[in-house]
Coordinates of C-alpha atoms in Angstrom, one line a residue:
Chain A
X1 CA 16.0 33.6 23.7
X2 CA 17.3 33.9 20.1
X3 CA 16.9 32.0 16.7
X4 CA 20.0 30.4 17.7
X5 CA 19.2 30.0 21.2
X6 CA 15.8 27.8 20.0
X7 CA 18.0 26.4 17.4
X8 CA 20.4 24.8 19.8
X9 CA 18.0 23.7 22.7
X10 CA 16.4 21.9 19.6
X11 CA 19.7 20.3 18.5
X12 CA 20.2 19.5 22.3
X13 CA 16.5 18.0 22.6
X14 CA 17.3 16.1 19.1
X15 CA 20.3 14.6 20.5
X16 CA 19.1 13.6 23.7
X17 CA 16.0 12.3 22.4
X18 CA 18.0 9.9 19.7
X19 CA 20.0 8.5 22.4
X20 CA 17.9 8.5 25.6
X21 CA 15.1 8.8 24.2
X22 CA 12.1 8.4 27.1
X23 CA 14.1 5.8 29.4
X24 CA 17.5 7.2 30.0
X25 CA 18.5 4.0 32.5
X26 CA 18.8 2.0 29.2
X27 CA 20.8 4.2 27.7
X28 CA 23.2 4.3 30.9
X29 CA 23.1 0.8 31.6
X30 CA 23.9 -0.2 27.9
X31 CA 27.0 2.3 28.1
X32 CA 28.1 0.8 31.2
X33 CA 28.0 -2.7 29.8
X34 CA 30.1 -1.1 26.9
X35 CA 32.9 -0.2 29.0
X36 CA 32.6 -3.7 31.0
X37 CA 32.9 -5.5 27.6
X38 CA 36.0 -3.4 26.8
X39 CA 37.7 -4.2 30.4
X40 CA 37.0 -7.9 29.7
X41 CA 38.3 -7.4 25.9
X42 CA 41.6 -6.0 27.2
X43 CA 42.1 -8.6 29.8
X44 CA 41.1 -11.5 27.2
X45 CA 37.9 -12.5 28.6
X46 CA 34.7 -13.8 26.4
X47 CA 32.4 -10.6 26.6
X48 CA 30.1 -11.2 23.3
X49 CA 27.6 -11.8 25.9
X50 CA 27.2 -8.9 27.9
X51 CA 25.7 -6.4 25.8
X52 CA 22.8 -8.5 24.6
X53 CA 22.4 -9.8 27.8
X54 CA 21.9 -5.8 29.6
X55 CA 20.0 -4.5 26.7
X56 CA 17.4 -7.3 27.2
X57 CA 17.1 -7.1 31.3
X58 CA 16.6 -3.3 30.9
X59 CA 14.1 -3.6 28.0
X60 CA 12.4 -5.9 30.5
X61 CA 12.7 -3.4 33.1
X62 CA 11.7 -0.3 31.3
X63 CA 8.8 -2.4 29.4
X64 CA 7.4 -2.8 33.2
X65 CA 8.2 0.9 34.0
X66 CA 7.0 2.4 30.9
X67 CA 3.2 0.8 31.3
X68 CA 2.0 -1.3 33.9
X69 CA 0.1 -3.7 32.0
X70 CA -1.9 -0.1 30.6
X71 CA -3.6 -0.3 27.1
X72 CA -1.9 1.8 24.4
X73 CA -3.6 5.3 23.1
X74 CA -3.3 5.3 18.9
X75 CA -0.4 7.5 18.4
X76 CA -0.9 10.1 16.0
X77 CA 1.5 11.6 13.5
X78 CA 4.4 14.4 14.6
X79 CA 4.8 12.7 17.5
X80 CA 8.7 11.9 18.4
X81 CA 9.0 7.7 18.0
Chain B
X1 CA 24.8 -10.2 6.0
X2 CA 27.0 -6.5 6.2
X3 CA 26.4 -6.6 2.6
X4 CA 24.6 -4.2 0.7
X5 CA 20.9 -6.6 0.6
X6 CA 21.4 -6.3 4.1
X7 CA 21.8 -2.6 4.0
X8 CA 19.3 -2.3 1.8
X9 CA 16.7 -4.3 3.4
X10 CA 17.5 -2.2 7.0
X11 CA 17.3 1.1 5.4
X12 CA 14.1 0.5 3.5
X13 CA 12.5 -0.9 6.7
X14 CA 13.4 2.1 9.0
X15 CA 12.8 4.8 6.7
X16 CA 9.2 3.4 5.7
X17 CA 8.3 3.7 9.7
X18 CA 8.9 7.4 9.0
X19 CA 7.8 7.4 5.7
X20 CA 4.1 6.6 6.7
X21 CA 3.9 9.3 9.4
X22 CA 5.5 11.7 6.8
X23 CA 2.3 10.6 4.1
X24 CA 0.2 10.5 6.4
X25 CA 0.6 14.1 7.6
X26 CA 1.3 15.4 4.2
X27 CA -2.5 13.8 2.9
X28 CA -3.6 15.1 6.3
X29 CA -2.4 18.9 5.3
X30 CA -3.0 19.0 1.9
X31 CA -6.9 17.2 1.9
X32 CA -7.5 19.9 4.3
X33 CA -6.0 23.3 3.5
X34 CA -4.6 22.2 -0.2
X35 CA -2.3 21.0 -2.6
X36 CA 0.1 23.8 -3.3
X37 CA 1.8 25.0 -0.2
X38 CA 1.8 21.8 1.2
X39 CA 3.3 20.1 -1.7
X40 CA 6.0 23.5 -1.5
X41 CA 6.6 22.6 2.0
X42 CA 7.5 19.3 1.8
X43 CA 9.2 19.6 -1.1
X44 CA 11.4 22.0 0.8
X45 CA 11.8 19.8 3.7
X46 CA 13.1 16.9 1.3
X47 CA 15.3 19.3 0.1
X48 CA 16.8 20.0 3.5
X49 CA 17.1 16.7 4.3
X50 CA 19.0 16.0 1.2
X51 CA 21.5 18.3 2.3
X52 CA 21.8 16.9 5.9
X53 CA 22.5 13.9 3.9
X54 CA 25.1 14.8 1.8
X55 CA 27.0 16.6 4.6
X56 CA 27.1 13.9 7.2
X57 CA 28.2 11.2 4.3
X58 CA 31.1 13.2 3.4
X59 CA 32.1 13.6 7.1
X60 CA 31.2 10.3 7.8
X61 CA 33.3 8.9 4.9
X62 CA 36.1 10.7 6.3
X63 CA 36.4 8.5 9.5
X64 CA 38.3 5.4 9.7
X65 CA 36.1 2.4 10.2
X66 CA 37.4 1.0 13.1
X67 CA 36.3 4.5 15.7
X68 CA 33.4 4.8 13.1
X69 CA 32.0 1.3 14.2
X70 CA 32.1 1.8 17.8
X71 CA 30.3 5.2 17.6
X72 CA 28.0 4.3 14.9
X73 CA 27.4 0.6 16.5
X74 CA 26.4 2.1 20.0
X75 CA 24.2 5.0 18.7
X76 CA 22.3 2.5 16.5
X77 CA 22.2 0.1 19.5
X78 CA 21.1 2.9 21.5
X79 CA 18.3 4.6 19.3
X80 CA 17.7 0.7 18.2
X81 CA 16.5 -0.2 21.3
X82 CA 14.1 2.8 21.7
X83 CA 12.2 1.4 18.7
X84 CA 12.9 -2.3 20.0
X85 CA 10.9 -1.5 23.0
X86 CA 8.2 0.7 21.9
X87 CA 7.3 -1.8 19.5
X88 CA 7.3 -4.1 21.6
X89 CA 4.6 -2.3 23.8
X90 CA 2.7 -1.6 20.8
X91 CA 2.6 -4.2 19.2
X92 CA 1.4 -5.8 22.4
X93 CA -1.6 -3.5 23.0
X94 CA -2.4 -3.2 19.3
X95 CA -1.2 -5.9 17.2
X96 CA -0.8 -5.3 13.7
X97 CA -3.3 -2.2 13.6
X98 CA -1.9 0.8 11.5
X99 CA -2.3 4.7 12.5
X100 CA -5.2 6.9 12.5
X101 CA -5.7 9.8 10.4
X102 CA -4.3 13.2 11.1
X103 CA -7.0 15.6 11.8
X104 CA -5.5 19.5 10.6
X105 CA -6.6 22.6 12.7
X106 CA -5.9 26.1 12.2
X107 CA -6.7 29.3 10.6
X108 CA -8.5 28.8 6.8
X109 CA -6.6 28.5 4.2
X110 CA -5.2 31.6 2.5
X111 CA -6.7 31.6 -1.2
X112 CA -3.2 33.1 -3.1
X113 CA 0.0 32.9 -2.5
X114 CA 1.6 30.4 -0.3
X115 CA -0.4 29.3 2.4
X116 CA 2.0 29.5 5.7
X117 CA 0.2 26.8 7.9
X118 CA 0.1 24.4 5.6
X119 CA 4.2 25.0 4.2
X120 CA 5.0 25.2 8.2
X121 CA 3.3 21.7 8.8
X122 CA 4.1 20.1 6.4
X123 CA 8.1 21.5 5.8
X124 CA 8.0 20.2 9.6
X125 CA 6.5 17.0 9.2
X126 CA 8.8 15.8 6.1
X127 CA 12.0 17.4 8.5
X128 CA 11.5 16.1 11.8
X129 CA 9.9 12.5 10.7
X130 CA 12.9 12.3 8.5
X131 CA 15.9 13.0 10.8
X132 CA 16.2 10.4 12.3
X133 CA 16.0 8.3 9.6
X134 CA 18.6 10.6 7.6
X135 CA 21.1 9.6 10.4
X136 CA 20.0 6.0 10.3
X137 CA 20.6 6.0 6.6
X138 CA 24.2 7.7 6.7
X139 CA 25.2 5.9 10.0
X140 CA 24.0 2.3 8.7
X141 CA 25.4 2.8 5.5
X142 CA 29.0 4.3 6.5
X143 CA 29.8 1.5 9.2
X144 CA 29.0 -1.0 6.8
X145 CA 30.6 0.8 3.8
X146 CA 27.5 0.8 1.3
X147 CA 26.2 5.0 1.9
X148 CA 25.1 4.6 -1.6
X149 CA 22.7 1.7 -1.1
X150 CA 21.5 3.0 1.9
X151 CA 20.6 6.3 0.5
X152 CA 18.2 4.0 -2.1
X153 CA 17.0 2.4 0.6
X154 CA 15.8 5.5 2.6
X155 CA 14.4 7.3 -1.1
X156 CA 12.9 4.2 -2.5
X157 CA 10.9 3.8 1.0
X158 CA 9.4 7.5 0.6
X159 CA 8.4 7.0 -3.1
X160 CA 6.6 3.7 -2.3
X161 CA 5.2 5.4 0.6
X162 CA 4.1 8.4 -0.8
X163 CA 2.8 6.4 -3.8
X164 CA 0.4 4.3 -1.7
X165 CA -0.6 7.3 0.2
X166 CA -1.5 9.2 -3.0
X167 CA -2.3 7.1 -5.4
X168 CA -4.5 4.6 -3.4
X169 CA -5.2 6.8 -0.6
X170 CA -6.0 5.1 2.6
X171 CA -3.9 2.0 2.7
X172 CA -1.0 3.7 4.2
X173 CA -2.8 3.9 7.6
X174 CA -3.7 0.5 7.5
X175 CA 0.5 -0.3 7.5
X176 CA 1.0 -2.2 10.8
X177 CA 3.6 0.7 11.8
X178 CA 4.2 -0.7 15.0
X179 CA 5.2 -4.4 13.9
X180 CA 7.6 -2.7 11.3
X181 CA 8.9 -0.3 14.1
X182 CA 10.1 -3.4 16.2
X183 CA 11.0 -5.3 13.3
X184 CA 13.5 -2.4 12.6
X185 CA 14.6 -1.8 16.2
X186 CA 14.9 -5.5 16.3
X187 CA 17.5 -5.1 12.9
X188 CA 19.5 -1.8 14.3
X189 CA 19.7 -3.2 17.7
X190 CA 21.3 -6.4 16.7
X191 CA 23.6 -4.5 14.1
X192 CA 24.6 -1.9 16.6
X193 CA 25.6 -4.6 19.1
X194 CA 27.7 -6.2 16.5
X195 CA 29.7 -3.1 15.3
X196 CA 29.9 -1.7 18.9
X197 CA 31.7 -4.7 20.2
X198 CA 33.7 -5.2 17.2
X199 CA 34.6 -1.7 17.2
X200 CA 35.5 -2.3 21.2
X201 CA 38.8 -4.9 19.9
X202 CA 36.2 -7.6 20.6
X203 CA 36.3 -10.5 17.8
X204 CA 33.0 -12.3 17.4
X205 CA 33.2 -15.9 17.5
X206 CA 31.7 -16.8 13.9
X207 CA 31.9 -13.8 12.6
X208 CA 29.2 -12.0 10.1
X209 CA 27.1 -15.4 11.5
X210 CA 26.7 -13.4 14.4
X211 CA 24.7 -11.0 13.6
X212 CA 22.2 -14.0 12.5
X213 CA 22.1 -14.6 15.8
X214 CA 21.9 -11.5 17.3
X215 CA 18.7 -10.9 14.9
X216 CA 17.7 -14.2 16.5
X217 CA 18.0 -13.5 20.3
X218 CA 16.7 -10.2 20.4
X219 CA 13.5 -11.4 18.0
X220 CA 12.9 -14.3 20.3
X221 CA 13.2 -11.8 23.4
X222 CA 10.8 -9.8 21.7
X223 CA 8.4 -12.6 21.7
X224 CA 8.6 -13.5 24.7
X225 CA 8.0 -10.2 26.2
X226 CA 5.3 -9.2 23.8
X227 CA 3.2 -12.7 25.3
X228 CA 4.8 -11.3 29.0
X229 CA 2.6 -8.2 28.0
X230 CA -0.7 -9.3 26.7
X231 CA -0.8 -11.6 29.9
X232 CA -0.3 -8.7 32.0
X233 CA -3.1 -6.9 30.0
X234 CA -5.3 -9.6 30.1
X235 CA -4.9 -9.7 34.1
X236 CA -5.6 -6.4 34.5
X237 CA -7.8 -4.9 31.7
X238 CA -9.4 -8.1 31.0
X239 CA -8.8 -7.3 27.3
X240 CA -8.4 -10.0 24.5

C-alpha cells in the first residue's frame, strides 16, 4: 500500500473513530432517534425528548458492556480518547 | 448561553483534555532524548494544525447555519458522548486522579542534527492529540457563530497547559483529566443535542434555556451512573 493508501485508511480510521468511536450501537442508536425526532417534527409531535432520552439508555448500556464492574488501567498518553 | 462565554468556556475545557496529553508527551520526549528536535517537532505539528484550522473555518463559514447545525449538532453529540461515557467510567474507577508519566523508548539520541525519534513523536503527539480538538474548535465555534473565540479558547488552553507543564513541571499530571473529560462530553453532548434538533425544524420549548437543562439532565445522569458504577465495583472488586 502507498503513502496515500496509509493516508486514507488513516483518514477513514480518524473518521470512524470521531463518530463511533469504540461502541458503534450508540452511534446507531443516536442516529436512529434523529430520524424518529424528524418524523415526529414533520407530523407536529413534541420530540425534544427523544434524543436525550436514547443517548442516556445506551450510555447505560454500553457503560455495562464496556466494563463489567472492572477497575480501570491508568491510561497513558497517545492513546486515542 | 450560545454566546461567545459559552463558547469560550467549551473550547477551553475540551482543548485542555488534549492539551495535557500533548504536554505530557512533549516533557516525556524532550526530558528524555532533548530539547531541540522535540521542540522542532511540535512546533511543526502546531503549525499543521493551524492550517487544518484555517481551512475547515473557511469552509465551514461558507455553510448556511441552518444544515451547519444539524451536521455540526449530531457529530458533537456523537463524539460528545464518547467522552461523556469514558468519563464517566473513569471517573468512576479513579476519581479525580490525573495521568501517569510517559516513559520514552527507542534508539539514543542522535548528538547533531535533528533527532528523528524525538521530531516523529513528538510532531505526532501535538497532531493526533490535537485533531480532534481542532474540529471541536471550528465545529463548536461555526454552529454557534463565534470561530474567533473558539480558536482562543483552544490556543489559550495549550499555552496554559504547556506553561504548567514547563514551567512548574509535574502539576500537569496531577490535572484530574478524567473529571474534565466528562465535564466536556457532558458540555458537547448537551450542545450537540440542542443544535441537532434545532437543525432537524424542531423548536425547543424555552429556547437557549434549554440547553441549561440539557447540561442539567445529562450531568445528573452522569451522577447517577458514576454511583451505579462504584456500587458495581464495590460488589465485585471489593474496592473503596
Amino acid at each position: 500500500m502507498g503513502a496515500i493508501g496509509r493516508g486514507a485508511v488513516a483518514v477513514v480510521r480518524f473518521v470512524y473513530g470521531f463518530i463511533f468511536g469504540d461502541d458503534w450501537t450508540v452511534a446507531v442508536a443516536v442516529i436512529l432517534a434523529l430520524f424518529a425526532t424528524r418524523f415526529l417534527v414533520v407530523n407536529n409531535l413534541p420530540g425534544w425528548w427523544l434524543v436525550p432520552l436514547v443517548a442516556i439508555v445506551m450510555t447505560g448500556v454500553s457503560l455495562r458492556r464496556m466494563h463489567p464492574a472492572q477497575p480501570q488501567p491508568a491510561r497513558s498518553p497517545g492513546v486515542a480518547p | 448561553l450560545t454566546g461567545a462565554a459559552a463558547v469560550l468556556v467549551t473550547t477551553f475545557l475540551a482543548s485542555t483534555v488534549e492539551a495535557i496529553e500533548m504536554t505530557i508527551i512533549v516533557l516525556g520526549v524532550g526530558a528524555a532524548r532533548g530539547w531541540r528536535s522535540t521542540l522542532t517537532g511540535a512546533a511543526a505539528g502546531f503549525a499543521l494544525l493551524a492550517v487544518i484550522v484555517t481551512v475547515a473555518g473557511v469552509a465551514i463559514s461558507r455553510i448556511p447555519i441552518g444544515p451547519l447545525r444539524l451536521v455540526i449538532g449530531a457529530l458533537l453529540l456523537l463524539f460528545g458522548l464518547q467522552w461523556y461515557r469514558k468519563g464517566i467510567a473513569r471517573v468512576a474507577a479513579r476519581g479525580l486522579a490525573g495521568m501517569s508519566e510517559m516513559q520514552v523508548e527507542g534508539p539514543p539520541p542522535v548528538s547533531r542534527g535533528i533527532d528523528p525519534t524525538s521530531f516523529v513523536l513528538s510532531f505526532k503527539g501535538v497532531v493526533l492529540e490535537g485533531l480532534e480538538i481542532a474540529i471541536i474548535v471550528v465545529s463548536f465555534g461555526g454552529a454557534a457563530g463565534f470561530t474567533g473565540t473558539a480558536v482562543i479558547g483552544g490556543v489559550a488552553a495549550i499555552v496554559v497547559v504547556g506553561f504548567i507543564g514547563f514551567a512548574l513541571r509535574g502539576p500537569v499530571v496531577r490535572i484530574p483529566r478524567s473529571l474534565l473529560q466528562l465535564i466536556v462530553g457532558t458540555l458537547l453532548t448537551s450542545f450537540g443535542t440542542f443544535w441537532a434538533l434545532e437543525g432537524l425544524g424542531m423548536t425547543w420549548p424555552q429556547s437557549d434555556l434549554d440547553i441549561a437543562a440539557l447540561v442539567v439532565v445529562y450531568a445528573a445522569a452522569a451522577l447517577g451512573y458514576i454511583g451505579v458504577e462504584r456500587r458495581a465495583r464495590r460488589l465485585v472488586w471489593g474496592v473503596a
